[in-house]
PDB file of C-alpha atoms in Angstrom:
ATOM      1  CA  UNK A  24     -48.663  77.548 127.955  1.00 39.00           C
ATOM      2  CA  UNK A  25     -50.382  77.680 131.235  1.00 39.00           C
ATOM      3  CA  UNK A  26     -53.731  77.227 129.615  1.00 44.00           C
ATOM      4  CA  UNK A  27     -53.172  73.606 128.772  1.00 51.00           C
ATOM      5  CA  UNK A  28     -55.059  70.372 129.593  1.00 47.00           C
ATOM      6  CA  UNK A  29     -53.093  67.228 130.488  1.00 52.00           C
ATOM      7  CA  UNK A  30     -49.868  69.060 129.666  1.00 53.00           C
ATOM      8  CA  UNK A  31     -51.072  69.757 126.029  1.00 54.00           C
ATOM      9  CA  UNK A  32     -52.428  72.867 124.422  1.00 55.00           C
ATOM     10  CA  UNK A  33     -56.224  72.999 124.316  1.00 52.00           C
ATOM     11  CA  UNK A  34     -57.829  72.503 120.932  1.00 54.00           C
ATOM     12  CA  UNK A  35     -57.439  68.725 120.395  1.00 60.00           C
ATOM     13  CA  UNK A  36     -55.089  69.169 117.531  1.00 64.00           C
ATOM     14  CA  UNK A  37     -57.542  71.316 115.555  1.00 78.00           C
ATOM     15  CA  UNK A  38     -55.944  74.652 116.370  1.00 87.00           C
ATOM     16  CA  UNK A  39     -52.534  75.950 116.552  1.00 89.00           C
ATOM     17  CA  UNK A  40     -51.115  78.042 119.291  1.00 91.00           C
ATOM     18  CA  UNK A  41     -49.368  81.284 118.101  1.00 89.00           C
ATOM     19  CA  UNK A  42     -46.982  82.884 120.529  1.00 92.00           C
ATOM     20  CA  UNK A  43     -46.277  86.535 119.675  1.00 90.00           C
ATOM     21  CA  UNK A  44     -43.787  88.779 121.513  1.00 87.00           C
ATOM     22  CA  UNK A  45     -40.801  91.014 121.218  1.00 86.00           C
ATOM     23  CA  UNK A  46     -37.582  89.472 120.056  1.00 85.00           C
ATOM     24  CA  UNK A  47     -35.348  87.732 122.749  1.00 84.00           C
ATOM     25  CA  UNK A  48     -37.970  87.141 125.309  1.00 85.00           C
ATOM     26  CA  UNK A  49     -37.661  83.442 125.346  1.00 87.00           C
ATOM     27  CA  UNK A  50     -40.428  82.299 122.940  1.00 90.00           C
ATOM     28  CA  UNK A  51     -38.373  79.636 121.215  1.00 92.00           C
ATOM     29  CA  UNK A  52     -36.736  78.401 124.425  1.00 92.00           C
ATOM     30  CA  UNK A  53     -40.000  77.943 126.201  1.00 92.00           C
ATOM     31  CA  UNK A  54     -41.633  76.172 123.385  1.00 94.00           C
ATOM     32  CA  UNK A  55     -38.791  73.868 122.744  1.00 95.00           C
ATOM     33  CA  UNK A  56     -38.674  72.984 126.411  1.00 95.00           C
ATOM     34  CA  UNK A  57     -42.349  72.366 126.307  1.00 96.00           C
ATOM     35  CA  UNK A  58     -41.995  70.005 123.274  1.00 96.00           C
ATOM     36  CA  UNK A  59     -39.120  68.164 124.928  1.00 95.00           C
ATOM     37  CA  UNK A  60     -41.045  67.675 128.255  1.00 95.00           C
ATOM     38  CA  UNK A  61     -44.607  67.007 127.100  1.00 95.00           C
ATOM     39  CA  UNK A  62     -44.304  65.035 123.860  1.00 96.00           C
ATOM     40  CA  UNK A  63     -42.744  61.849 122.585  1.00 96.00           C
ATOM     41  CA  UNK A  64     -40.993  64.013 119.811  1.00 97.00           C
ATOM     42  CA  UNK A  65     -41.050  67.454 118.553  1.00 97.00           C
ATOM     43  CA  UNK A  66     -39.909  69.049 115.289  1.00 97.00           C
ATOM     44  CA  UNK A  67     -38.562  72.540 115.380  1.00 97.00           C
ATOM     45  CA  UNK A  68     -38.469  74.392 111.990  1.00 97.00           C
ATOM     46  CA  UNK A  69     -36.760  77.700 112.366  1.00 96.00           C
ATOM     47  CA  UNK A  70     -37.680  79.793 109.404  1.00 94.00           C
ATOM     48  CA  UNK A  71     -34.864  82.165 110.192  1.00 91.00           C
ATOM     49  CA  UNK A  72     -32.470  79.381 109.405  1.00 94.00           C
ATOM     50  CA  UNK A  73     -33.981  76.842 107.073  1.00 93.00           C
ATOM     51  CA  UNK A  74     -33.112  76.923 103.377  1.00 94.00           C
ATOM     52  CA  UNK A  75     -35.141  77.081 100.325  1.00 95.00           C
ATOM     53  CA  UNK A  76     -35.600  73.292  99.922  1.00 95.00           C
ATOM     54  CA  UNK A  77     -37.623  73.165 103.240  1.00 95.00           C
ATOM     55  CA  UNK A  78     -39.676  76.314 102.259  1.00 95.00           C
ATOM     56  CA  UNK A  79     -40.409  74.885  98.804  1.00 96.00           C
ATOM     57  CA  UNK A  80     -42.093  71.930 100.480  1.00 95.00           C
ATOM     58  CA  UNK A  81     -44.987  74.379 101.427  1.00 94.00           C
ATOM     59  CA  UNK A  82     -45.694  75.150  97.757  1.00 93.00           C
ATOM     60  CA  UNK A  83     -48.011  72.108  97.481  1.00 91.00           C
ATOM     61  CA  UNK A  84     -50.586  71.775 100.245  1.00 90.00           C
ATOM     62  CA  UNK A  85     -52.802  69.158  98.470  1.00 92.00           C
ATOM     63  CA  UNK A  86     -51.198  66.230 100.284  1.00 93.00           C
ATOM     64  CA  UNK A  87     -50.692  67.136 103.877  1.00 93.00           C
ATOM     65  CA  UNK A  88     -49.620  63.728 105.195  1.00 93.00           C
ATOM     66  CA  UNK A  89     -46.871  63.546 102.363  1.00 95.00           C
ATOM     67  CA  UNK A  90     -45.780  67.194 103.258  1.00 95.00           C
ATOM     68  CA  UNK A  91     -45.360  66.093 106.895  1.00 95.00           C
ATOM     69  CA  UNK A  92     -43.479  63.084 105.862  1.00 96.00           C
ATOM     70  CA  UNK A  93     -41.090  65.036 103.702  1.00 96.00           C
ATOM     71  CA  UNK A  94     -40.514  67.578 106.676  1.00 96.00           C
ATOM     72  CA  UNK A  95     -39.948  64.714 109.050  1.00 97.00           C
ATOM     73  CA  UNK A  96     -37.353  63.182 106.793  1.00 97.00           C
ATOM     74  CA  UNK A  97     -35.625  66.505 106.020  1.00 96.00           C
ATOM     75  CA  UNK A  98     -35.450  67.467 109.691  1.00 96.00           C
ATOM     76  CA  UNK A  99     -34.604  63.884 110.764  1.00 97.00           C
ATOM     77  CA  UNK A 100     -37.350  63.751 113.369  1.00 97.00           C
ATOM     78  CA  UNK A 101     -39.754  60.842 113.825  1.00 97.00           C
ATOM     79  CA  UNK A 102     -43.309  61.978 114.335  1.00 96.00           C
ATOM     80  CA  UNK A 103     -45.877  60.057 116.186  1.00 96.00           C
ATOM     81  CA  UNK A 104     -49.655  60.596 115.681  1.00 93.00           C
ATOM     82  CA  UNK A 105     -51.137  62.721 118.566  1.00 91.00           C
ATOM     83  CA  UNK A 106     -47.860  62.459 120.477  1.00 94.00           C
ATOM     84  CA  UNK A 107     -45.641  64.844 118.464  1.00 96.00           C
ATOM     85  CA  UNK A 108     -45.435  68.580 118.465  1.00 96.00           C
ATOM     86  CA  UNK A 109     -44.426  70.658 115.285  1.00 96.00           C
ATOM     87  CA  UNK A 110     -43.041  74.048 116.036  1.00 97.00           C
ATOM     88  CA  UNK A 111     -42.797  76.789 113.394  1.00 96.00           C
ATOM     89  CA  UNK A 112     -40.231  79.249 114.854  1.00 94.00           C
ATOM     90  CA  UNK A 113     -39.840  82.811 113.451  1.00 92.00           C
ATOM     91  CA  UNK A 114     -42.947  82.175 111.363  1.00 91.00           C
ATOM     92  CA  UNK A 115     -43.024  85.922 110.390  1.00 88.00           C
ATOM     93  CA  UNK A 116     -40.060  85.178 108.119  1.00 89.00           C
ATOM     94  CA  UNK A 117     -42.088  82.682 106.137  1.00 91.00           C
ATOM     95  CA  UNK A 118     -45.769  83.746 106.046  1.00 87.00           C
ATOM     96  CA  UNK A 119     -46.717  80.840 103.781  1.00 90.00           C
ATOM     97  CA  UNK A 120     -46.147  78.367 106.636  1.00 90.00           C
ATOM     98  CA  UNK A 121     -48.487  80.296 108.776  1.00 87.00           C
ATOM     99  CA  UNK A 122     -51.114  80.290 106.090  1.00 86.00           C
ATOM    100  CA  UNK A 123     -50.602  76.488 105.795  1.00 91.00           C
ATOM    101  CA  UNK A 124     -51.653  75.960 109.443  1.00 91.00           C
ATOM    102  CA  UNK A 125     -55.337  75.807 108.304  1.00 89.00           C
ATOM    103  CA  UNK A 126     -54.531  72.662 106.418  1.00 90.00           C
ATOM    104  CA  UNK A 127     -52.023  71.123 108.833  1.00 92.00           C
ATOM    105  CA  UNK A 128     -54.329  71.134 111.720  1.00 91.00           C
ATOM    106  CA  UNK A 129     -57.300  69.926 109.817  1.00 88.00           C
ATOM    107  CA  UNK A 130     -56.629  66.246 110.359  1.00 81.00           C
ATOM    108  CA  UNK A 131     -55.647  66.567 114.079  1.00 86.00           C
ATOM    109  CA  UNK A 132     -52.669  64.337 113.781  1.00 91.00           C
ATOM    110  CA  UNK A 133     -50.162  66.627 115.419  1.00 94.00           C
ATOM    111  CA  UNK A 134     -50.030  69.754 117.726  1.00 95.00           C
ATOM    112  CA  UNK A 135     -48.685  72.847 116.182  1.00 95.00           C
ATOM    113  CA  UNK A 136     -47.086  75.899 117.848  1.00 95.00           C
ATOM    114  CA  UNK A 137     -45.968  78.936 116.057  1.00 93.00           C
ATOM    115  CA  UNK A 138     -43.588  81.726 117.382  1.00 93.00           C
ATOM    116  CA  UNK A 139     -42.902  85.092 116.072  1.00 89.00           C
ATOM    117  CA  UNK A 140     -42.364  88.711 116.565  1.00 84.00           C
ATOM    118  CA  UNK A 141     -43.940  91.580 114.480  1.00 70.00           C
ATOM    119  CA  UNK A 142     -46.366  89.108 113.326  1.00 62.00           C
ATOM    120  CA  UNK A 143     -49.255  91.593 112.764  1.00 57.00           C
ATOM    121  CA  UNK A 144     -47.341  94.185 110.686  1.00 51.00           C
ATOM    122  CA  UNK A 145     -48.637  94.422 107.089  1.00 49.00           C
ATOM    123  CA  UNK A 146     -45.380  93.120 105.618  1.00 57.00           C
ATOM    124  CA  UNK A 147     -45.652  89.805 107.412  1.00 53.00           C
ATOM    125  CA  UNK A 148     -49.334  89.117 106.548  1.00 57.00           C
ATOM    126  CA  UNK A 149     -49.683  90.524 103.032  1.00 61.00           C
ATOM    127  CA  UNK A 150     -50.817  88.040 100.494  1.00 65.00           C
ATOM    128  CA  UNK A 151     -51.747  85.325 102.919  1.00 62.00           C
ATOM    129  CA  UNK A 152     -55.038  84.295 104.539  1.00 63.00           C
ATOM    130  CA  UNK A 153     -54.659  84.526 108.301  1.00 67.00           C
ATOM    131  CA  UNK A 154     -55.832  81.098 109.583  1.00 68.00           C
ATOM    132  CA  UNK A 155     -58.768  81.091 111.978  1.00 69.00           C
ATOM    133  CA  UNK A 156     -57.366  77.930 113.334  1.00 82.00           C
ATOM    134  CA  UNK A 157     -54.899  79.899 115.467  1.00 83.00           C
ATOM    135  CA  UNK A 158     -55.216  80.802 118.996  1.00 86.00           C
ATOM    136  CA  UNK A 159     -52.823  83.668 119.902  1.00 84.00           C
ATOM    137  CA  UNK A 160     -51.194  84.675 123.088  1.00 86.00           C
ATOM    138  CA  UNK A 161     -48.530  87.378 123.816  1.00 89.00           C
ATOM    139  CA  UNK A 162     -45.325  86.634 125.674  1.00 87.00           C
ATOM    140  CA  UNK A 163     -43.549  89.449 127.536  1.00 89.00           C
ATOM    141  CA  UNK A 164     -39.983  89.665 128.951  1.00 88.00           C
ATOM    142  CA  UNK A 165     -39.657  88.863 132.612  1.00 86.00           C
ATOM    143  CA  UNK A 166     -39.168  91.589 135.214  1.00 87.00           C
ATOM    144  CA  UNK A 167     -36.382  91.335 137.787  1.00 89.00           C
ATOM    145  CA  UNK A 168     -38.710  89.625 140.328  1.00 90.00           C
ATOM    146  CA  UNK A 169     -39.759  86.993 137.853  1.00 88.00           C
ATOM    147  CA  UNK A 170     -36.119  86.505 136.836  1.00 89.00           C
ATOM    148  CA  UNK A 171     -35.280  85.795 140.510  1.00 91.00           C
ATOM    149  CA  UNK A 172     -38.162  83.292 140.766  1.00 91.00           C
ATOM    150  CA  UNK A 173     -37.102  81.507 137.621  1.00 88.00           C
ATOM    151  CA  UNK A 174     -33.645  81.053 139.139  1.00 93.00           C
ATOM    152  CA  UNK A 175     -35.165  79.730 142.337  1.00 94.00           C
ATOM    153  CA  UNK A 176     -34.016  82.761 144.178  1.00 94.00           C
ATOM    154  CA  UNK A 177     -36.506  83.588 146.923  1.00 92.00           C
ATOM    155  CA  UNK A 178     -34.326  85.862 149.044  1.00 93.00           C
ATOM    156  CA  UNK A 179     -33.044  88.709 146.814  1.00 91.00           C
ATOM    157  CA  UNK A 180     -36.201  90.598 146.061  1.00 89.00           C
ATOM    158  CA  UNK A 181     -37.578  90.436 149.727  1.00 90.00           C
ATOM    159  CA  UNK A 182     -34.089  91.598 150.947  1.00 88.00           C
ATOM    160  CA  UNK A 183     -34.040  94.485 148.604  1.00 85.00           C
ATOM    161  CA  UNK A 184     -37.599  95.507 149.645  1.00 85.00           C
ATOM    162  CA  UNK A 185     -36.631  95.229 153.370  1.00 84.00           C
ATOM    163  CA  UNK A 186     -33.406  97.354 152.902  1.00 81.00           C
ATOM    164  CA  UNK A 187     -35.419 100.050 151.058  1.00 79.00           C
ATOM    165  CA  UNK A 188     -38.178 100.052 153.683  1.00 80.00           C
ATOM    166  CA  UNK A 189     -35.676 100.350 156.606  1.00 78.00           C
ATOM    167  CA  UNK A 190     -33.021 102.680 155.331  1.00 75.00           C
ATOM    168  CA  UNK A 191     -34.103 104.003 151.991  1.00 68.00           C
ATOM    169  CA  UNK A 192     -32.354 103.501 148.709  1.00 63.00           C
ATOM    170  CA  UNK A 193     -28.668 102.692 148.476  1.00 61.00           C
ATOM    171  CA  UNK A 194     -26.551 105.731 147.514  1.00 64.00           C
ATOM    172  CA  UNK A 195     -26.395 104.648 143.837  1.00 58.00           C
ATOM    173  CA  UNK A 196     -30.079 105.264 143.647  1.00 59.00           C
ATOM    174  CA  UNK A 197     -30.288 108.253 145.987  1.00 58.00           C
ATOM    175  CA  UNK A 198     -31.225 110.631 143.066  1.00 57.00           C
ATOM    176  CA  UNK A 199     -34.626 108.783 142.791  1.00 54.00           C
ATOM    177  CA  UNK A 200     -37.281 110.447 144.757  1.00 53.00           C
ATOM    178  CA  UNK A 201     -39.046 108.292 147.332  1.00 54.00           C
ATOM    179  CA  UNK A 202     -42.301 108.835 145.505  1.00 53.00           C
ATOM    180  CA  UNK A 203     -40.867 106.941 142.550  1.00 48.00           C
ATOM    181  CA  UNK A 204     -41.855 103.488 143.890  1.00 51.00           C
ATOM    182  CA  UNK A 205     -45.335 104.564 144.785  1.00 52.00           C
ATOM    183  CA  UNK A 206     -46.055 106.471 141.627  1.00 48.00           C
ATOM    184  CA  UNK A 207     -44.421 103.906 139.289  1.00 49.00           C
ATOM    185  CA  UNK A 208     -42.792 106.747 137.449  1.00 46.00           C
ATOM    186  CA  UNK A 209     -39.373 108.124 137.199  1.00 45.00           C
ATOM    187  CA  UNK A 210     -39.643 111.033 139.531  1.00 43.00           C
ATOM    188  CA  UNK A 211     -36.170 112.538 140.071  1.00 45.00           C
ATOM    189  CA  UNK A 212     -34.938 114.458 143.001  1.00 48.00           C
ATOM    190  CA  UNK A 213     -33.610 118.023 142.649  1.00 52.00           C
ATOM    191  CA  UNK A 214     -30.676 116.968 144.609  1.00 50.00           C
ATOM    192  CA  UNK A 215     -29.491 114.546 141.915  1.00 50.00           C
ATOM    193  CA  UNK A 216     -26.136 115.427 140.502  1.00 51.00           C
ATOM    194  CA  UNK A 217     -26.146 116.133 136.819  1.00 49.00           C
ATOM    195  CA  UNK A 218     -29.775 117.058 136.672  1.00 47.00           C
TER     196      UNK A 218
END
């Protein structure tokens, strides 16, 4: 999302952005917020929740404008050319939609973002042609420091660092060797109870 121009994904509507990542890291949340803040409208199609009638619309890709019109009516979202975002959430649950991206982005009418986890495993890509019109990025969970930043908390992490540098770790973490923070590993002290 950071690699955008004028608040929009790069690609001029001719490529889709695919956000891959583990489950529950915030892919759907961040994409929906992006759609809400940067577009006149957005349509979220969650393939983990939509029923068979929506999925059957992807059986005929010969008339893309009509497909988008049907999706717009079914999802009750008005789409505006070059001012609307279409989000395919949990796209690994319906690989046919991912394959359709090639045709959906061809006319450049709308921007598309796909989200999914375990996208590249064989089960989720068999029997489809992976579109070359995708640009893929990976999203990772936040660490504690990033979590504090997201909450606007600029004092907790520096305070913890200061406490550790002045007096060592609190008693709850006394089992951890001082070399732990510098080595990046889990180096346990021999003095640790239960070791």
